[in-house]
């Protein structure tokens, strides 16, 4: 691949950055938030800690959302 083709590829990637950056920030925020919540709590609506950590890390964006919808309990004081 020559240098001109590489520069052309970079220009194409730059076109998508306004869409990719917010998605990457959302992904990172959801993952970090879900992992903090998973590690602080001992009880879950469904599944266990290992399941939710694996889903959160391996299934981008969907994993953390599934945890907040299906796994996280509604009780506030579970940090016992």
mmCIF file of N, CA, C and O in Angstrom:
data_model
loop_
_atom_site.group_PDB
_atom_site.id
_atom_site.type_symbol
_atom_site.label_atom_id
_atom_site.label_comp_id
_atom_site.label_asym_id
_atom_site.label_seq_id
_atom_site.Cartn_x
_atom_site.Cartn_y
_atom_site.Cartn_z
ATOM 1 N N UNK A 1 0.852 -1.176 0.000
ATOM 2 C CA UNK A 1 0.000 0.000 0.000
ATOM 3 C C UNK A 1 0.899 1.240 0.000
ATOM 4 O O UNK A 1 1.794 1.371 0.816
ATOM 5 N N UNK A 2 0.639 2.152 -0.911
ATOM 6 C CA UNK A 2 1.488 3.330 -0.976
ATOM 7 C C UNK A 2 0.998 4.432 -0.037
ATOM 8 O O UNK A 2 -0.076 4.353 0.553
ATOM 9 N N UNK A 3 1.790 5.449 0.104
ATOM 10 C CA UNK A 3 1.506 6.523 1.064
ATOM 11 C C UNK A 3 0.232 7.273 0.690
ATOM 12 O O UNK A 3 -0.552 7.643 1.567
ATOM 13 N N UNK A 4 -0.009 7.506 -0.589
ATOM 14 C CA UNK A 4 -1.217 8.225 -0.997
ATOM 15 C C UNK A 4 -2.486 7.454 -0.628
ATOM 16 O O UNK A 4 -3.484 8.038 -0.215
ATOM 17 N N UNK A 5 -2.445 6.149 -0.741
ATOM 18 C CA UNK A 5 -3.601 5.330 -0.370
ATOM 19 C C UNK A 5 -3.827 5.389 1.131
ATOM 20 O O UNK A 5 -4.963 5.442 1.594
ATOM 21 N N UNK A 6 -2.733 5.392 1.912
ATOM 22 C CA UNK A 6 -2.860 5.485 3.365
ATOM 23 C C UNK A 6 -3.443 6.830 3.776
ATOM 24 O O UNK A 6 -4.280 6.904 4.672
ATOM 25 N N UNK A 7 -3.006 7.900 3.131
ATOM 26 C CA UNK A 7 -3.540 9.229 3.429
ATOM 27 C C UNK A 7 -5.014 9.289 3.072
ATOM 28 O O UNK A 7 -5.827 9.855 3.814
ATOM 29 N N UNK A 8 -5.402 8.685 1.975
ATOM 30 C CA UNK A 8 -6.799 8.653 1.560
ATOM 31 C C UNK A 8 -7.644 7.897 2.586
ATOM 32 O O UNK A 8 -8.757 8.296 2.907
ATOM 33 N N UNK A 9 -7.104 6.796 3.115
ATOM 34 C CA UNK A 9 -7.808 6.022 4.139
ATOM 35 C C UNK A 9 -8.003 6.849 5.402
ATOM 36 O O UNK A 9 -9.057 6.799 6.033
ATOM 37 N N UNK A 10 -6.990 7.611 5.794
ATOM 38 C CA UNK A 10 -7.106 8.470 6.977
ATOM 39 C C UNK A 10 -8.172 9.544 6.780
ATOM 40 O O UNK A 10 -8.900 9.887 7.713
ATOM 41 N N UNK A 11 -8.262 10.081 5.583
ATOM 42 C CA UNK A 11 -9.285 11.090 5.291
ATOM 43 C C UNK A 11 -10.689 10.496 5.417
ATOM 44 O O UNK A 11 -11.603 11.144 5.911
ATOM 45 N N UNK A 12 -10.838 9.244 4.977
ATOM 46 C CA UNK A 12 -12.140 8.585 5.099
ATOM 47 C C UNK A 12 -12.500 8.341 6.554
ATOM 48 O O UNK A 12 -13.652 8.496 6.950
ATOM 49 N N UNK A 13 -11.512 7.974 7.359
ATOM 50 C CA UNK A 13 -11.762 7.746 8.784
ATOM 51 C C UNK A 13 -12.161 9.045 9.468
ATOM 52 O O UNK A 13 -13.046 9.062 10.325
ATOM 53 N N UNK A 14 -11.531 10.141 9.102
ATOM 54 C CA UNK A 14 -11.849 11.448 9.694
ATOM 55 C C UNK A 14 -13.316 11.826 9.474
ATOM 56 O O UNK A 14 -13.905 12.517 10.292
ATOM 57 N N UNK A 15 -13.892 11.396 8.378
ATOM 58 C CA UNK A 15 -15.301 11.689 8.099
ATOM 59 C C UNK A 15 -16.225 11.061 9.134
ATOM 60 O O UNK A 15 -17.276 11.601 9.451
ATOM 61 N N UNK A 16 -15.828 9.912 9.680
ATOM 62 C CA UNK A 16 -16.672 9.185 10.622
ATOM 63 C C UNK A 16 -16.418 9.546 12.080
ATOM 64 O O UNK A 16 -17.160 9.112 12.956
ATOM 65 N N UNK A 17 -15.382 10.295 12.375
ATOM 66 C CA UNK A 17 -15.046 10.625 13.757
ATOM 67 C C UNK A 17 -16.175 11.320 14.520
ATOM 68 O O UNK A 17 -16.391 11.013 15.688
ATOM 69 N N UNK A 18 -16.924 12.240 13.920
ATOM 70 C CA UNK A 18 -18.019 12.854 14.692
ATOM 71 C C UNK A 18 -19.078 11.854 15.155
ATOM 72 O O UNK A 18 -19.792 12.108 16.121
ATOM 73 N N UNK A 19 -19.172 10.711 14.520
ATOM 74 C CA UNK A 19 -20.108 9.673 14.925
ATOM 75 C C UNK A 19 -19.461 8.664 15.871
ATOM 76 O O UNK A 19 -20.103 8.148 16.783
ATOM 77 N N UNK A 20 -18.194 8.373 15.640
ATOM 78 C CA UNK A 20 -17.502 7.354 16.420
ATOM 79 C C UNK A 20 -17.113 7.824 17.816
ATOM 80 O O UNK A 20 -17.179 7.043 18.770
ATOM 81 N N UNK A 21 -16.712 9.069 17.959
ATOM 82 C CA UNK A 21 -16.263 9.561 19.267
ATOM 83 C C UNK A 21 -17.384 9.519 20.307
ATOM 84 O O UNK A 21 -17.174 9.002 21.403
ATOM 85 N N UNK A 22 -18.594 10.023 20.030
ATOM 86 C CA UNK A 22 -19.652 9.925 21.048
ATOM 87 C C UNK A 22 -20.028 8.480 21.388
ATOM 88 O O UNK A 22 -20.305 8.165 22.548
ATOM 89 N N UNK A 23 -19.990 7.594 20.406
ATOM 90 C CA UNK A 23 -20.295 6.188 20.668
ATOM 91 C C UNK A 23 -19.223 5.575 21.563
ATOM 92 O O UNK A 23 -19.529 4.821 22.489
ATOM 93 N N UNK A 24 -17.968 5.906 21.315
ATOM 94 C CA UNK A 24 -16.879 5.391 22.145
ATOM 95 C C UNK A 24 -16.976 5.920 23.573
ATOM 96 O O UNK A 24 -16.749 5.175 24.529
ATOM 97 N N UNK A 25 -17.323 7.190 23.731
ATOM 98 C CA UNK A 25 -17.478 7.769 25.074
ATOM 99 C C UNK A 25 -18.648 7.115 25.796
ATOM 100 O O UNK A 25 -18.551 6.781 26.985
ATOM 101 N N UNK A 26 -19.751 6.900 25.107
ATOM 102 C CA UNK A 26 -20.909 6.222 25.689
ATOM 103 C C UNK A 26 -20.539 4.808 26.113
ATOM 104 O O UNK A 26 -20.869 4.380 27.224
ATOM 105 N N UNK A 27 -19.853 4.082 25.266
ATOM 106 C CA UNK A 27 -19.405 2.723 25.565
ATOM 107 C C UNK A 27 -18.549 2.699 26.818
ATOM 108 O O UNK A 27 -18.763 1.896 27.719
ATOM 109 N N UNK A 28 -17.573 3.581 26.874
ATOM 110 C CA UNK A 28 -16.662 3.617 28.018
ATOM 111 C C UNK A 28 -17.396 3.985 29.304
ATOM 112 O O UNK A 28 -17.202 3.355 30.341
ATOM 113 N N UNK A 29 -18.263 4.983 29.228
ATOM 114 C CA UNK A 29 -19.020 5.401 30.409
ATOM 115 C C UNK A 29 -19.942 4.309 30.928
ATOM 116 O O UNK A 29 -19.999 4.061 32.146
ATOM 117 N N UNK A 30 -20.658 3.664 30.036
ATOM 118 C CA UNK A 30 -21.548 2.575 30.449
ATOM 119 C C UNK A 30 -20.766 1.408 31.052
ATOM 120 O O UNK A 30 -21.169 0.848 32.070
ATOM 121 N N UNK A 31 -19.656 1.068 30.437
ATOM 122 C CA UNK A 31 -18.860 -0.057 30.932
ATOM 123 C C UNK A 31 -18.295 0.236 32.315
ATOM 124 O O UNK A 31 -18.406 -0.592 33.224
ATOM 125 N N UNK A 32 -17.710 1.407 32.488
ATOM 126 C CA UNK A 32 -17.138 1.766 33.791
ATOM 127 C C UNK A 32 -18.229 1.843 34.847
ATOM 128 O O UNK A 32 -18.076 1.308 35.956
ATOM 129 N N UNK A 33 -19.345 2.477 34.531
ATOM 130 C CA UNK A 33 -20.450 2.575 35.485
ATOM 131 C C UNK A 33 -21.008 1.223 35.881
ATOM 132 O O UNK A 33 -21.273 0.961 37.060
ATOM 133 N N UNK A 34 -21.167 0.354 34.914
ATOM 134 C CA UNK A 34 -21.688 -0.981 35.200
ATOM 135 C C UNK A 34 -20.703 -1.786 36.035
ATOM 136 O O UNK A 34 -21.097 -2.453 36.995
ATOM 137 N N UNK A 35 -19.423 -1.719 35.715
ATOM 138 C CA UNK A 35 -18.424 -2.472 36.479
ATOM 139 C C UNK A 35 -18.346 -1.985 37.925
ATOM 140 O O UNK A 35 -18.246 -2.792 38.852
ATOM 141 N N UNK A 36 -18.404 -0.695 38.130
ATOM 142 C CA UNK A 36 -18.406 -0.158 39.502
ATOM 143 C C UNK A 36 -19.613 -0.674 40.262
ATOM 144 O O UNK A 36 -19.503 -1.123 41.402
ATOM 145 N N UNK A 37 -20.768 -0.626 39.648
ATOM 146 C CA UNK A 37 -21.987 -1.095 40.289
ATOM 147 C C UNK A 37 -21.932 -2.593 40.575
ATOM 148 O O UNK A 37 -22.324 -3.052 41.649
ATOM 149 N N UNK A 38 -21.438 -3.362 39.619
ATOM 150 C CA UNK A 38 -21.342 -4.816 39.787
ATOM 151 C C UNK A 38 -20.426 -5.158 40.957
ATOM 152 O O UNK A 38 -20.742 -6.011 41.780
ATOM 153 N N UNK A 39 -19.298 -4.495 41.038
ATOM 154 C CA UNK A 39 -18.330 -4.817 42.080
ATOM 155 C C UNK A 39 -18.761 -4.326 43.461
ATOM 156 O O UNK A 39 -18.306 -4.854 44.468
ATOM 157 N N UNK A 40 -19.644 -3.343 43.530
ATOM 158 C CA UNK A 40 -20.115 -2.831 44.821
ATOM 159 C C UNK A 40 -21.270 -3.649 45.398
ATOM 160 O O UNK A 40 -21.464 -3.652 46.600
ATOM 161 N N UNK A 41 -22.043 -4.282 44.544
ATOM 162 C CA UNK A 41 -23.229 -4.997 45.010
ATOM 163 C C UNK A 41 -22.996 -6.500 45.068
ATOM 164 O O UNK A 41 -22.209 -7.041 44.301
ATOM 165 N N UNK A 42 -23.713 -7.146 45.982
ATOM 166 C CA UNK A 42 -23.583 -8.599 46.134
ATOM 167 C C UNK A 42 -24.787 -9.353 45.581
ATOM 168 O O UNK A 42 -24.698 -10.528 45.289
ATOM 169 N N UNK A 43 -25.925 -8.680 45.455
ATOM 170 C CA UNK A 43 -27.147 -9.334 44.971
ATOM 171 C C UNK A 43 -27.553 -8.730 43.633
ATOM 172 O O UNK A 43 -27.388 -7.542 43.385
ATOM 173 N N UNK A 44 -28.118 -9.592 42.787
ATOM 174 C CA UNK A 44 -28.556 -9.175 41.455
ATOM 175 C C UNK A 44 -29.936 -9.769 41.205
ATOM 176 O O UNK A 44 -30.279 -10.808 41.759
ATOM 177 N N UNK A 45 -30.728 -9.113 40.360
ATOM 178 C CA UNK A 45 -32.047 -9.654 40.005
ATOM 179 C C UNK A 45 -31.895 -11.016 39.345
ATOM 180 O O UNK A 45 -32.592 -11.958 39.671
ATOM 181 N N UNK A 46 -30.996 -11.099 38.386
ATOM 182 C CA UNK A 46 -30.722 -12.359 37.686
ATOM 183 C C UNK A 46 -29.219 -12.516 37.534
ATOM 184 O O UNK A 46 -28.490 -11.531 37.472
ATOM 185 N N UNK A 47 -28.742 -13.715 37.484
ATOM 186 C CA UNK A 47 -27.328 -13.974 37.267
ATOM 187 C C UNK A 47 -26.483 -13.741 38.507
ATOM 188 O O UNK A 47 -26.991 -13.552 39.602
ATOM 189 N N UNK A 48 -25.167 -13.761 38.294
ATOM 190 C CA UNK A 48 -24.233 -13.524 39.382
ATOM 191 C C UNK A 48 -23.159 -12.542 38.924
ATOM 192 O O UNK A 48 -23.161 -12.083 37.785
ATOM 193 N N UNK A 49 -22.238 -12.240 39.827
ATOM 194 C CA UNK A 49 -21.218 -11.228 39.555
ATOM 195 C C UNK A 49 -20.367 -11.612 38.335
ATOM 196 O O UNK A 49 -20.118 -10.770 37.466
ATOM 197 N N UNK A 50 -19.919 -12.846 38.259
ATOM 198 C CA UNK A 50 -19.058 -13.270 37.149
ATOM 199 C C UNK A 50 -19.770 -13.111 35.804
ATOM 200 O O UNK A 50 -19.174 -12.632 34.830
ATOM 201 N N UNK A 51 -21.019 -13.510 35.751
ATOM 202 C CA UNK A 51 -21.799 -13.380 34.517
ATOM 203 C C UNK A 51 -21.868 -11.928 34.062
ATOM 204 O O UNK A 51 -21.634 -11.624 32.893
ATOM 205 N N UNK A 52 -22.174 -11.027 34.996
ATOM 206 C CA UNK A 52 -22.338 -9.621 34.623
ATOM 207 C C UNK A 52 -21.020 -8.962 34.245
ATOM 208 O O UNK A 52 -20.974 -8.130 33.341
ATOM 209 N N UNK A 53 -19.940 -9.342 34.897
ATOM 210 C CA UNK A 53 -18.635 -8.794 34.512
ATOM 211 C C UNK A 53 -18.281 -9.240 33.101
ATOM 212 O O UNK A 53 -17.855 -8.430 32.264
ATOM 213 N N UNK A 54 -18.475 -10.513 32.810
ATOM 214 C CA UNK A 54 -18.158 -11.035 31.472
ATOM 215 C C UNK A 54 -19.032 -10.373 30.415
ATOM 216 O O UNK A 54 -18.531 -9.924 29.373
ATOM 217 N N UNK A 55 -20.335 -10.294 30.652
ATOM 218 C CA UNK A 55 -21.232 -9.656 29.681
ATOM 219 C C UNK A 55 -20.883 -8.190 29.472
ATOM 220 O O UNK A 55 -20.894 -7.689 28.347
ATOM 221 N N UNK A 56 -20.576 -7.503 30.557
ATOM 222 C CA UNK A 56 -20.260 -6.079 30.457
ATOM 223 C C UNK A 56 -18.990 -5.852 29.644
ATOM 224 O O UNK A 56 -18.929 -4.921 28.843
ATOM 225 N N UNK A 57 -18.005 -6.695 29.830
ATOM 226 C CA UNK A 57 -16.735 -6.503 29.126
ATOM 227 C C UNK A 57 -16.754 -7.010 27.692
ATOM 228 O O UNK A 57 -16.094 -6.434 26.826
ATOM 229 N N UNK A 58 -17.500 -8.075 27.428
ATOM 230 C CA UNK A 58 -17.444 -8.687 26.107
ATOM 231 C C UNK A 58 -18.531 -8.228 25.136
ATOM 232 O O UNK A 58 -18.334 -8.305 23.920
ATOM 233 N N UNK A 59 -19.652 -7.789 25.649
ATOM 234 C CA UNK A 59 -20.752 -7.383 24.762
ATOM 235 C C UNK A 59 -20.858 -5.862 24.819
ATOM 236 O O UNK A 59 -21.503 -5.295 25.700
ATOM 237 N N UNK A 60 -20.192 -5.206 23.882
ATOM 238 C CA UNK A 60 -20.114 -3.747 23.881
ATOM 239 C C UNK A 60 -21.484 -3.084 23.872
ATOM 240 O O UNK A 60 -22.386 -3.508 23.165
ATOM 241 N N UNK A 61 -21.631 -2.064 24.637
ATOM 242 C CA UNK A 61 -22.808 -1.220 24.832
ATOM 243 C C UNK A 61 -24.015 -2.026 25.320
ATOM 244 O O UNK A 61 -24.645 -1.653 26.295
ATOM 245 N N UNK A 62 -24.325 -3.142 24.706
ATOM 246 C CA UNK A 62 -25.492 -3.942 25.084
ATOM 247 C C UNK A 62 -25.312 -4.578 26.464
ATOM 248 O O UNK A 62 -26.242 -4.628 27.253
ATOM 249 N N UNK A 63 -24.115 -5.079 26.768
ATOM 250 C CA UNK A 63 -23.851 -5.736 28.048
ATOM 251 C C UNK A 63 -24.144 -4.847 29.250
ATOM 252 O O UNK A 63 -24.895 -5.238 30.151
ATOM 253 N N UNK A 64 -23.570 -3.632 29.295
ATOM 254 C CA UNK A 64 -23.876 -2.750 30.416
ATOM 255 C C UNK A 64 -25.353 -2.359 30.492
ATOM 256 O O UNK A 64 -25.927 -2.279 31.579
ATOM 257 N N UNK A 65 -25.974 -2.154 29.361
ATOM 258 C CA UNK A 65 -27.401 -1.807 29.353
ATOM 259 C C UNK A 65 -28.221 -2.971 29.905
ATOM 260 O O UNK A 65 -29.142 -2.771 30.706
ATOM 261 N N UNK A 66 -27.886 -4.186 29.497
ATOM 262 C CA UNK A 66 -28.583 -5.361 30.033
ATOM 263 C C UNK A 66 -28.414 -5.454 31.544
ATOM 264 O O UNK A 66 -29.351 -5.801 32.261
ATOM 265 N N UNK A 67 -27.211 -5.155 32.033
ATOM 266 C CA UNK A 67 -26.992 -5.198 33.477
ATOM 267 C C UNK A 67 -27.903 -4.201 34.192
ATOM 268 O O UNK A 67 -28.555 -4.535 35.179
ATOM 269 N N UNK A 68 -27.950 -2.970 33.714
ATOM 270 C CA UNK A 68 -28.761 -1.950 34.379
ATOM 271 C C UNK A 68 -30.255 -2.271 34.301
ATOM 272 O O UNK A 68 -31.013 -1.934 35.203
ATOM 273 N N UNK A 69 -30.692 -2.937 33.242
ATOM 274 C CA UNK A 69 -32.103 -3.273 33.086
ATOM 275 C C UNK A 69 -32.461 -4.585 33.792
ATOM 276 O O UNK A 69 -33.463 -4.658 34.504
ATOM 277 N N UNK A 70 -31.657 -5.621 33.610
ATOM 278 C CA UNK A 70 -32.014 -6.950 34.096
ATOM 279 C C UNK A 70 -31.272 -7.397 35.354
ATOM 280 O O UNK A 70 -31.757 -8.267 36.070
ATOM 281 N N UNK A 71 -30.105 -6.865 35.631
ATOM 282 C CA UNK A 71 -29.295 -7.394 36.715
ATOM 283 C C UNK A 71 -29.279 -6.569 37.978
ATOM 284 O O UNK A 71 -29.253 -7.100 39.075
ATOM 285 N N UNK A 72 -29.269 -5.264 37.834
ATOM 286 C CA UNK A 72 -29.127 -4.387 38.992
ATOM 287 C C UNK A 72 -30.401 -4.389 39.820
ATOM 288 O O UNK A 72 -31.490 -4.229 39.305
ATOM 289 N N UNK A 73 -30.240 -4.570 41.138
ATOM 290 C CA UNK A 73 -31.409 -4.506 42.024
ATOM 291 C C UNK A 73 -31.756 -3.052 42.290
ATOM 292 O O UNK A 73 -30.923 -2.155 42.155
ATOM 293 N N UNK A 74 -32.982 -2.819 42.708
ATOM 294 C CA UNK A 74 -33.450 -1.468 42.958
ATOM 295 C C UNK A 74 -33.077 -0.963 44.351
ATOM 296 O O UNK A 74 -33.224 0.221 44.622
ATOM 297 N N UNK A 75 -32.616 -1.845 45.213
ATOM 298 C CA UNK A 75 -32.289 -1.449 46.577
ATOM 299 C C UNK A 75 -31.013 -0.599 46.598
ATOM 300 O O UNK A 75 -30.047 -0.912 45.945
ATOM 301 N N UNK A 76 -31.039 0.482 47.361
ATOM 302 C CA UNK A 76 -29.921 1.409 47.413
ATOM 303 C C UNK A 76 -28.823 0.948 48.372
ATOM 304 O O UNK A 76 -27.657 1.193 48.131
ATOM 305 N N UNK A 77 -29.178 0.304 49.484
ATOM 306 C CA UNK A 77 -28.199 0.010 50.533
ATOM 307 C C UNK A 77 -27.758 -1.446 50.491
ATOM 308 O O UNK A 77 -27.878 -2.168 51.453
ATOM 309 N N UNK A 78 -27.163 -1.868 49.399
ATOM 310 C CA UNK A 78 -26.704 -3.254 49.282
ATOM 311 C C UNK A 78 -25.215 -3.377 49.434
ATOM 312 O O UNK A 78 -24.627 -4.380 49.107
ATOM 313 N N UNK A 79 -24.534 -2.351 49.939
ATOM 314 C CA UNK A 79 -23.091 -2.366 50.040
ATOM 315 C C UNK A 79 -22.611 -3.086 51.294
ATOM 316 O O UNK A 79 -21.478 -2.969 51.688
ATOM 317 N N UNK A 80 -23.445 -3.848 51.929
ATOM 318 C CA UNK A 80 -23.143 -4.520 53.185
ATOM 319 C C UNK A 80 -21.901 -5.350 53.138
ATOM 320 O O UNK A 80 -21.607 -6.078 52.299
#
